[in-house]
Coordinates of C-alpha atoms and ligand atoms in Angstrom, one line a residue:
M194 CA 2.2 6.7 -11.4
T195 CA 2.1 4.5 -14.4
I196 CA -0.3 1.7 -15.0
E197 CA 1.5 -1.5 -16.2
T198 CA -1.1 -4.0 -15.3
I199 CA -0.1 -7.6 -15.5
R200 CA -3.1 -9.7 -16.5
T201 CA -1.7 -12.3 -18.7
T202 CA -3.2 -15.7 -18.4
A203 CA -0.8 -18.6 -18.8
E204 CA -2.2 -22.0 -19.5
P205 CA -1.6 -24.2 -16.5
I206 CA 0.6 -27.2 -17.0
A207 CA -1.2 -30.4 -18.0
S208 CA 0.7 -32.8 -15.8
A209 CA 1.9 -32.0 -12.3
A210 CA 5.6 -31.5 -11.5
P211 CA 6.9 -34.0 -8.9
W212 CA 6.9 -31.4 -6.1
V213 CA 3.2 -30.7 -6.9
A214 CA 2.3 -34.4 -6.9
D215 CA 4.1 -34.8 -3.5
L216 CA 2.3 -31.8 -2.1
V217 CA -1.1 -33.0 -3.3
A218 CA -0.4 -36.4 -1.7
E219 CA 0.5 -34.7 1.6
L220 CA -2.4 -32.3 1.8
P221 CA -5.3 -34.3 0.4
G222 CA -8.4 -32.1 0.0
R223 CA -6.4 -29.0 0.5
A224 CA -4.2 -28.9 -2.7
F225 CA -5.7 -28.7 -6.2
T226 CA -4.3 -28.9 -9.7
L227 CA -5.8 -28.2 -13.1
N228 CA -7.9 -31.4 -13.1
D229 CA -9.6 -30.7 -9.8
P230 CA -13.1 -29.2 -10.0
A231 CA -12.1 -26.8 -7.1
Y232 CA -9.1 -25.4 -9.0
D233 CA -11.1 -23.0 -11.2
E234 CA -13.1 -21.5 -8.4
L235 CA -10.2 -21.1 -6.0
R236 CA -7.9 -19.3 -8.5
Q237 CA -10.4 -16.5 -8.9
V238 CA -9.4 -12.9 -8.1
W239 CA -11.9 -10.4 -6.7
N240 CA -10.5 -7.9 -9.3
R241 CA -11.6 -9.8 -12.4
A242 CA -9.1 -8.0 -14.5
Y243 CA -6.6 -10.6 -13.3
E244 CA -6.5 -14.4 -13.4
H245 CA -4.2 -16.8 -11.7
S246 CA -3.1 -20.0 -13.5
P247 CA -0.8 -21.7 -10.9
A248 CA 0.7 -25.2 -10.9
V249 CA -1.2 -25.8 -7.7
V250 CA -3.7 -24.0 -5.5
V251 CA -3.4 -24.8 -1.8
R252 CA -6.2 -23.9 0.6
P253 CA -4.7 -24.7 3.9
A254 CA -6.8 -25.3 7.0
S255 CA -4.0 -24.5 9.5
A256 CA -0.6 -22.9 9.9
E257 CA 0.8 -26.5 9.8
D258 CA -0.7 -27.0 6.4
V259 CA 0.9 -23.7 5.3
A260 CA 4.3 -24.9 6.6
V261 CA 4.0 -28.1 4.6
A262 CA 3.0 -26.3 1.4
V263 CA 5.7 -23.6 1.8
G264 CA 8.3 -26.4 2.4
H265 CA 7.4 -28.2 -0.9
A266 CA 7.4 -25.0 -3.0
A267 CA 10.5 -23.5 -1.5
R268 CA 12.5 -26.7 -2.0
A269 CA 11.4 -26.8 -5.6
G270 CA 12.2 -23.1 -6.0
A271 CA 8.6 -22.4 -7.0
P272 CA 7.2 -18.9 -6.5
I273 CA 4.7 -18.7 -3.7
V274 CA 1.7 -16.3 -4.2
V275 CA -0.6 -15.5 -1.3
Q276 CA -4.1 -14.4 -1.6
A277 CA -7.1 -13.9 0.7
T278 CA -9.6 -12.2 -1.5
G279 CA -7.8 -10.7 -4.5
H280 CA -8.8 -7.1 -3.7
G281 CA -5.2 -6.0 -3.8
I282 CA -3.6 -8.4 -6.2
V283 CA 0.1 -7.7 -7.0
G284 CA 1.6 -10.5 -9.2
I285 CA -0.4 -13.3 -10.8
A286 CA 0.5 -16.9 -10.2
E287 CA 1.7 -18.5 -13.4
R288 CA 2.3 -22.1 -14.3
D289 CA 5.4 -22.5 -12.1
A290 CA 3.8 -21.1 -9.0
M291 CA 2.0 -22.2 -5.9
L292 CA -1.1 -20.1 -5.0
V293 CA -2.0 -20.1 -1.3
I294 CA -5.6 -19.1 -0.8
T295 CA -6.1 -18.4 2.9
S296 CA -9.9 -18.3 2.9
A297 CA -10.3 -21.5 5.0
M298 CA -8.3 -20.0 7.9
D299 CA -11.0 -17.6 9.0
D300 CA -11.4 -18.1 12.7
V301 CA -12.0 -14.9 14.7
V302 CA -11.9 -14.8 18.5
V303 CA -12.8 -11.5 20.2
D304 CA -11.7 -11.0 23.8
A305 CA -13.9 -8.3 25.4
E306 CA -11.7 -8.2 28.5
T307 CA -8.4 -7.4 26.7
W308 CA -10.0 -5.5 23.8
T309 CA -8.2 -7.7 21.3
A310 CA -9.1 -10.0 18.5
R311 CA -7.2 -13.0 17.0
I312 CA -8.0 -13.2 13.4
G313 CA -7.2 -16.0 10.9
A314 CA -5.5 -15.0 7.7
G315 CA -8.6 -15.6 5.6
A316 CA -11.1 -13.7 7.7
K317 CA -12.7 -10.7 6.1
W318 CA -13.4 -7.7 8.3
D319 CA -17.1 -8.5 8.2
K320 CA -16.4 -11.6 10.3
V321 CA -14.6 -9.4 12.9
L322 CA -17.1 -6.6 12.9
G323 CA -20.1 -8.5 14.4
P324 CA -18.4 -10.0 17.5
A325 CA -16.4 -6.8 18.1
V326 CA -19.6 -4.7 18.0
A327 CA -21.3 -7.2 20.3
A328 CA -18.5 -6.6 22.8
G329 CA -18.9 -2.8 22.6
L330 CA -15.7 -2.5 20.5
A331 CA -14.6 -1.7 17.0
P332 CA -11.9 -2.9 14.7
L333 CA -9.9 -0.5 12.6
L334 CA -11.3 -1.7 9.3
G335 CA -11.5 0.4 6.2
S336 CA -14.2 1.5 3.8
T337 CA -15.3 -2.1 3.0
P338 CA -15.6 -5.1 5.4
D339 CA -15.1 -7.3 2.3
V340 CA -11.3 -7.3 2.3
S341 CA -9.2 -9.6 4.6
A342 CA -8.2 -8.1 7.9
V343 CA -4.7 -9.5 7.4
G344 CA -4.1 -8.3 3.8
Y345 CA -5.4 -4.8 4.7
T346 CA -3.3 -4.6 7.9
L347 CA -0.1 -5.7 6.2
G348 CA -0.3 -2.7 3.9
G349 CA -1.1 -0.2 6.6
G350 CA -4.9 -0.1 6.8
M351 CA -6.5 3.3 6.9
G352 CA -10.2 3.5 7.8
W353 CA -12.8 5.9 9.2
L354 CA -11.2 5.8 12.7
A355 CA -7.7 6.5 11.5
R356 CA -7.1 10.1 12.5
K357 CA -8.2 9.3 16.0
Y358 CA -6.6 5.8 16.5
G359 CA -4.0 5.5 13.7
L360 CA -3.6 2.6 11.2
S361 CA -4.6 -1.0 11.6
A362 CA -0.9 -1.8 11.3
D363 CA -0.3 0.4 14.4
H364 CA -2.5 -1.8 16.5
V365 CA -1.1 -5.3 16.0
R366 CA 0.1 -7.3 19.0
S367 CA 1.5 -10.4 17.3
I368 CA 1.7 -11.9 13.9
E369 CA 1.9 -15.7 13.2
V370 CA 3.7 -16.3 10.0
V371 CA 5.3 -19.1 8.0
T372 CA 8.6 -18.0 6.5
A373 CA 10.4 -19.4 3.5
D374 CA 12.2 -21.9 5.6
G375 CA 8.9 -23.5 6.4
L376 CA 9.0 -22.4 10.1
I377 CA 5.9 -21.2 11.9
R378 CA 7.0 -18.1 13.9
T379 CA 5.0 -16.0 16.3
T380 CA 6.4 -12.5 15.9
T381 CA 5.9 -9.9 18.6
P382 CA 7.8 -6.8 19.8
D383 CA 10.1 -9.3 21.7
D384 CA 10.2 -12.4 19.4
D385 CA 11.5 -12.1 15.8
A386 CA 11.1 -8.4 16.4
D387 CA 12.7 -7.4 13.1
L388 CA 10.2 -9.5 11.2
F389 CA 7.3 -8.1 13.4
W390 CA 8.4 -4.6 12.5
A391 CA 8.7 -5.4 8.8
L392 CA 5.4 -7.2 8.3
R393 CA 3.4 -4.3 9.6
G394 CA 3.4 -2.1 6.5
G395 CA 5.9 -4.2 4.4
G396 CA 4.5 -7.7 4.6
A397 CA 2.0 -8.0 1.9
G398 CA 2.9 -11.2 0.0
S399 CA 6.6 -10.6 0.3
L400 CA 8.0 -12.0 3.6
G401 CA 6.0 -15.1 4.3
V402 CA 2.4 -16.4 4.6
V403 CA 0.8 -14.8 7.6
T404 CA -1.5 -17.3 9.2
A405 CA -3.1 -15.1 12.0
I406 CA -2.8 -11.7 13.7
E407 CA -3.7 -10.4 17.1
I408 CA -5.0 -6.9 17.0
D409 CA -6.3 -4.2 19.4
L410 CA -10.0 -3.2 19.2
V411 CA -11.0 0.3 20.2
P412 CA -13.9 1.5 22.4
V413 CA -16.2 2.9 19.7
T414 CA -19.9 2.0 19.4
S415 CA -21.4 4.9 17.5
M416 CA -20.4 7.8 15.3
Y417 CA -21.8 10.9 13.6
A418 CA -21.2 9.9 10.1
G419 CA -22.4 9.9 6.5
N420 CA -22.3 11.7 3.1
L421 CA -23.2 15.0 1.6
L422 CA -23.8 15.0 -2.1
Y423 CA -23.4 18.1 -4.2
P424 CA -23.9 18.3 -7.9
A425 CA -20.8 17.8 -10.0
S426 CA -21.1 21.3 -11.3
M427 CA -20.1 22.5 -7.8
A428 CA -17.0 20.3 -7.6
R429 CA -14.5 23.1 -7.5
D430 CA -16.3 25.1 -4.8
V431 CA -16.8 21.9 -2.7
G432 CA -13.1 21.1 -3.0
V433 CA -12.1 24.6 -1.8
R434 CA -14.8 24.5 1.0
Y435 CA -13.5 21.1 2.1
R436 CA -9.9 22.4 2.3
E437 CA -11.1 25.2 4.5
W438 CA -13.0 22.7 6.7
L439 CA -9.9 20.7 7.4
D440 CA -8.2 23.7 9.0
Q441 CA -10.8 23.5 11.8
V442 CA -11.6 19.9 12.3
P443 CA -10.4 17.7 15.3
E444 CA -8.7 14.3 15.1
E445 CA -12.0 12.8 16.0
L446 CA -13.1 13.4 12.4
T447 CA -11.8 11.3 9.6
S448 CA -13.2 12.5 6.2
S449 CA -12.8 12.6 2.5
V450 CA -13.9 14.5 -0.6
S451 CA -14.8 12.5 -3.7
F452 CA -15.6 13.3 -7.2
M453 CA -17.8 10.4 -8.3
N454 CA -19.6 9.2 -11.4
F455 CA -22.2 6.6 -10.3
P456 CA -22.8 4.0 -13.0
P457 CA -26.2 3.6 -14.6
F458 CA -26.7 0.2 -13.0
E459 CA -30.0 -1.0 -11.6
E460 CA -28.3 -1.7 -8.2
V461 CA -27.5 2.0 -7.8
P462 CA -30.4 3.8 -6.1
E463 CA -32.5 5.9 -8.4
P464 CA -31.6 9.4 -7.1
I465 CA -27.9 8.9 -7.8
R466 CA -28.0 6.3 -10.6
G467 CA -26.0 7.5 -13.7
R468 CA -25.3 10.9 -12.1
S469 CA -22.2 12.7 -11.0
F470 CA -21.5 14.3 -7.6
A471 CA -18.9 15.9 -5.4
I472 CA -19.2 14.0 -2.1
V473 CA -18.1 14.9 1.4
R474 CA -18.1 11.8 3.6
G475 CA -16.6 10.7 6.9
A476 CA -17.1 9.7 10.5
F477 CA -16.9 11.8 13.7
L478 CA -16.2 10.2 17.1
G479 CA -17.9 12.7 19.5
S480 CA -21.3 13.7 20.6
D481 CA -24.1 14.1 18.1
A482 CA -24.3 17.8 19.1
D483 CA -20.6 18.3 18.3
G484 CA -21.1 16.4 15.0
E485 CA -23.9 18.7 14.0
R486 CA -21.8 21.7 14.9
L487 CA -19.0 20.4 12.6
L488 CA -21.5 19.9 9.8
D489 CA -22.7 23.5 10.1
H490 CA -19.7 24.4 7.9
W491 CA -21.6 22.7 5.1
R492 CA -25.2 23.1 6.1
S493 CA -24.9 26.9 6.5
W494 CA -23.3 27.0 3.1
R495 CA -25.2 25.6 0.2
T496 CA -28.0 23.1 0.0
P497 CA -26.8 19.6 -1.0
V498 CA -28.7 17.2 -3.2
L499 CA -28.6 14.7 -0.3
D500 CA -27.5 15.1 3.3
M501 CA -27.1 11.7 4.9
W502 CA -24.9 12.7 7.9
G503 CA -26.3 11.8 11.3
P504 CA -25.9 9.5 14.3
M505 CA -24.8 6.0 13.1
P506 CA -24.1 2.8 15.0
F507 CA -20.5 1.6 14.3
A508 CA -22.0 -1.7 13.0
D509 CA -23.2 0.3 9.9
V510 CA -19.7 1.7 9.1
A511 CA -19.7 0.1 5.7
T512 CA -22.6 2.3 4.6
I513 CA -20.4 5.4 4.6
S514 CA -18.6 4.3 1.4
N515 CA -21.0 1.6 0.2
D516 CA -18.2 0.0 -1.7
P517 CA -19.2 -2.7 -4.2
L518 CA -19.1 -6.3 -2.9
D519 CA -19.4 -8.3 -6.1
P520 CA -16.2 -9.1 -7.9
M521 CA -15.5 -6.8 -10.8
P522 CA -12.7 -5.9 -13.2
G523 CA -10.9 -2.6 -12.6
M524 CA -8.0 -0.7 -11.3
S525 CA -6.8 1.5 -8.5
S526 CA -4.0 4.0 -8.3
T527 CA -2.9 6.6 -5.8
E528 CA -0.8 9.5 -4.8
W529 CA 0.0 11.3 -1.5
L530 CA -0.7 15.0 -1.6
D531 CA 0.9 17.6 0.6
A532 CA -2.0 20.0 0.1
I533 CA -5.4 20.1 -1.7
T534 CA -4.4 22.9 -4.0
D535 CA -6.7 24.8 -6.5
E536 CA -4.7 23.1 -9.3
I537 CA -5.4 19.6 -8.0
I538 CA -9.1 20.3 -7.5
D539 CA -9.3 21.8 -11.0
T540 CA -7.4 18.9 -12.6
L541 CA -9.7 16.3 -10.9
A542 CA -12.9 18.1 -11.7
T543 CA -11.9 18.5 -15.3
A544 CA -10.8 14.9 -15.7
L545 CA -13.7 13.3 -13.9
F546 CA -16.6 15.5 -15.0
E547 CA -15.8 17.6 -18.0
Q548 CA -14.1 15.5 -20.7
D549 CA -14.9 12.5 -22.9
G550 CA -13.5 9.1 -22.2
P551 CA -14.1 6.3 -19.7
S552 CA -14.7 8.7 -16.8
P553 CA -18.3 7.6 -16.1
L554 CA -17.0 4.7 -14.2
V555 CA -14.1 6.4 -12.5
F556 CA -14.0 8.1 -9.1
A557 CA -11.4 10.0 -7.3
E558 CA -11.3 10.4 -3.5
I559 CA -9.0 12.5 -1.3
R560 CA -8.9 11.2 2.2
H561 CA -7.7 13.3 5.2
A562 CA -4.8 11.6 7.0
G563 CA -2.7 13.1 9.7
G564 CA -3.8 13.0 13.4
A565 CA -2.8 9.7 15.0
I566 CA -1.5 8.4 11.6
A567 CA 1.3 10.9 11.8
R568 CA 2.5 9.7 15.2
E569 CA 4.8 6.7 15.7
P570 CA 2.8 3.8 17.3
E571 CA 3.8 2.2 20.6
Y572 CA 5.7 -0.5 18.6
P573 CA 7.2 1.3 15.5
N574 CA 6.7 -0.5 12.2
A575 CA 7.8 -0.3 8.5
Y576 CA 4.8 1.8 7.3
G577 CA 6.0 5.1 5.7
N578 CA 4.8 8.5 4.7
R579 CA 3.2 9.1 8.1
Q580 CA 3.5 12.9 7.9
R581 CA 1.6 13.2 4.6
Q582 CA -1.8 14.8 5.0
H583 CA -4.0 13.7 2.1
V584 CA -4.1 10.6 0.1
L585 CA -5.7 10.5 -3.4
Q586 CA -7.1 7.3 -4.7
V587 CA -8.4 6.9 -8.3
V588 CA -10.5 3.9 -8.9
G589 CA -12.1 2.7 -12.2
V590 CA -14.3 -0.2 -13.3
A591 CA -13.9 -1.5 -16.8
A592 CA -13.2 -4.7 -18.7
G593 CA -11.6 -5.7 -22.0
P594 CA -10.7 -2.8 -24.3
E595 CA -12.4 -0.3 -22.0
L596 CA -9.8 -1.3 -19.3
V597 CA -7.1 -0.1 -21.7
L598 CA -9.0 3.2 -22.2
L599 CA -9.3 3.5 -18.4
E600 CA -5.6 3.0 -17.9
E601 CA -4.9 5.7 -20.5
F602 CA -7.3 8.0 -18.8
V603 CA -5.6 7.4 -15.4
R604 CA -2.2 7.8 -16.9
Q605 CA -3.1 11.1 -18.4
L606 CA -4.6 12.2 -15.1
Q607 CA -1.2 11.3 -13.5
V608 CA 0.6 13.4 -16.0
D609 CA -1.6 16.3 -15.4
L610 CA -1.3 16.0 -11.6
A611 CA 2.5 15.4 -11.7
P612 CA 3.5 19.0 -11.0
H613 CA 1.3 19.1 -7.9
I614 CA 1.9 15.8 -6.1
A615 CA 4.4 14.4 -3.6
G616 CA 5.5 11.5 -5.8
V617 CA 4.9 8.9 -3.2
A618 CA 2.3 6.2 -2.8
Y619 CA 0.0 4.5 -0.2
L620 CA 0.6 0.9 -1.1
N621 CA -2.8 -0.4 -0.1
F622 CA -4.3 1.7 -2.9
L623 CA -1.9 0.3 -5.5
E624 CA -2.1 -3.0 -7.3
G625 CA -0.4 -5.1 -10.1
A626 CA 2.8 -4.0 -11.8
E627 CA 2.4 -0.4 -10.6
K628 CA 2.6 -1.7 -7.0
V629 CA 5.8 -3.6 -7.8
R630 CA 7.4 -0.6 -9.6
R631 CA 6.5 1.9 -6.8
T632 CA 7.1 -0.3 -3.8
S633 CA 9.9 1.9 -2.4
E634 CA 7.6 5.0 -2.5
G635 CA 5.6 3.4 0.3
F636 CA 8.5 3.7 2.8
D637 CA 10.8 6.1 4.3
R638 CA 14.3 5.6 2.9
D639 CA 15.9 4.1 6.0
A640 CA 12.9 1.9 6.6
F641 CA 13.1 0.6 3.0
D642 CA 16.8 -0.3 3.4
R643 CA 16.0 -2.1 6.6
L644 CA 13.1 -3.9 5.0
R645 CA 15.3 -5.2 2.2
L646 CA 17.8 -6.5 4.7
I647 CA 15.0 -8.4 6.6
K648 CA 13.7 -9.7 3.3
A649 CA 17.2 -11.0 2.4
E650 CA 17.4 -12.7 5.8
F651 CA 14.0 -14.4 5.9
D652 CA 13.5 -15.1 2.1
P653 CA 17.1 -15.3 0.7
H654 CA 15.9 -17.0 -2.5
N655 CA 12.9 -14.7 -3.0
V656 CA 10.2 -17.4 -3.2
F657 CA 7.7 -14.8 -2.1
S658 CA 8.4 -12.9 -5.3
H659 CA 4.9 -11.8 -6.1
G660 CA 4.3 -9.3 -3.4
L661 CA 6.0 -6.0 -2.7
A662 CA 9.3 -5.6 -4.6
L663 CA 11.9 -5.9 -1.8
V664 CA 14.7 -7.4 -3.7
Ligands
LIG1851 C1 -13.4 -1.8 -2.5 C2 -12.1 -1.6 -1.8 C3 -12.1 -0.7 -0.7 C4 -10.9 -0.6 0.0 N1 -10.8 0.3 1.1 C5 -9.7 0.5 1.8 C6 -9.6 1.4 2.9 O1 -10.5 2.0 3.3 N2 -8.4 1.5 3.5 C7 -7.3 0.8 3.1 O2 -6.2 1.0 3.7 N3 -7.3 0.0 2.0 C8 -8.5 -0.2 1.4 N4 -8.5 -1.0 0.3 C9 -7.3 -1.7 -0.1 C10 -7.2 -3.0 0.6 O3 -6.9 -2.8 1.9 C11 -6.0 -3.8 -0.1 O4 -6.4 -4.1 -1.4 C12 -5.7 -5.0 0.7 O5 -4.5 -5.5 0.3 C13 -6.7 -6.1 0.5 O6 -6.4 -7.3 1.2 P1 -6.9 -8.7 0.8 O7 -6.1 -9.7 1.6 O8 -8.4 -8.7 0.9 O9 -6.5 -8.8 -0.8 P2 -5.5 -9.8 -1.5 O10 -5.5 -9.3 -2.9 O11 -5.9 -11.2 -1.2 O12 -4.1 -9.5 -0.8 C14 -3.5 -8.2 -0.9 C15 -2.0 -8.3 -0.7 O13 -1.8 -8.8 0.6 C16 -1.1 -10.1 0.5 N5 -1.6 -11.0 1.5 C17 -2.9 -11.3 1.7 N6 -3.0 -12.2 2.7 C18 -1.8 -12.5 3.1 C19 -1.2 -13.3 4.1 N7 -2.0 -14.1 4.8 N8 0.1 -13.4 4.2 C20 0.9 -12.6 3.5 N9 0.5 -11.7 2.5 C21 -0.9 -11.7 2.3 C22 -1.3 -10.5 -0.9 O14 -0.2 -11.4 -1.3 C23 -1.3 -9.2 -1.7 O15 0.0 -8.8 -1.9 C24 -9.7 -1.2 -0.4 C25 -9.7 -2.0 -1.6 C26 -10.9 -2.2 -2.2 C27 -11.0 -3.1 -3.5

């Protein structure tokens, strides 16, 4: 994996092109150019390492607004960039582009009878979590409720329930999408079935603007979940012990091992602030007694610095990872691993804990996949690499010149890991130019060929050119 982050900031054009002026006239209060006060706020990206500078930002209130906007941009041949939050940015919108910000389309309707939710494109998972929990149900969100349900699901969507229930993309019943021809389509296993297949795993920013999805919710109200923190000096032993644990655990457990340097920031609680740990975290969907028995593997071993595993209501799922909510500059990269070998553990421990460089603000997490992820869902989709067992994510926080150092650090880590990795990617953990360059690695070969044909059919002029690279 190579970091080739695209963060250039182009100056927006001073006067609007005719298609922009027409669009602004047709969508008053929902389309903004450089001179509008709303423009600067709307073009922000959660990952502050990036900045959009489009010709126009559209904040549609409905699928019909999206259709109008797409029609104008597509007729003008302008690139269309879609963003909910900017947690997983791919291409930045430059002066010729239209940026669609979905945040106003955030309606969520939970149906407790059918165990489903209809979710608007701009809704973050936190807006789904409350009503789902109130109905005794759970959505298949990931480690943070702060990303959009749609953006997360289009890239796969792997959370703490994944080994038991599969990916979020495996539990989609329908997707409403505006395609490059300006049509609003409701795709299902029976209608526009090819597009429905492609969007689930291959749809992020590349096939149209999704305006809403209908998903399954699952009957989970509580878990046995949490974190065990061991000192960084024990990282190698923890890695090996974790590998041994995975040989015995059921699908009801989804877990990870992380090597983490906590920043010396005030918001970080005192016992962990500025310190480094090897962390075993996860969620078990079974009785508390069985959860305790699973944790015996650790508790009968060595005493951790902190043991926070215990019964947890599903409503608190975000506390497992405690991901940051405030926007920040940084980067994320990833690799699928076939096994957690001694060499991989050693390479990560050395890089994260034992050498100079920007490592204090870097963490590496290996998540356990397999289980239901490895099985084809009821309605197959484009998502690839189902059989892979472990996904590594490397995340760093840095700005300015330190971001360049961080990228060099991660690039070196990639070089060191190269002999031991599968050479394929989980697309939700990639961003920027690396995501473009490695798009094909996210798919099985036949699926990628099919995806490209579907892309050619529904977006022949590649107006959605700033998402996955399908051309
Ligand atoms: C702190 C953090 C924790 C995370 N945890 C997990 C995790 O546990 N599991 C996991 O699988 N992933 C995780 N991710 C990755 C996350 O799921 C992806 O970054 C996801 O793409 C974010 O979606 P978004 O819509 O919020 O971001 P955005 O940057 O707005 O969008 C991401 C991509 O989706 C496209 N997109 C968004 N909305 C639409 C739409 N309506 N129509 C078409 N395309 C659209 C965008 O064009 C872009 O390509 C995490 C990311 C962060 C930063």
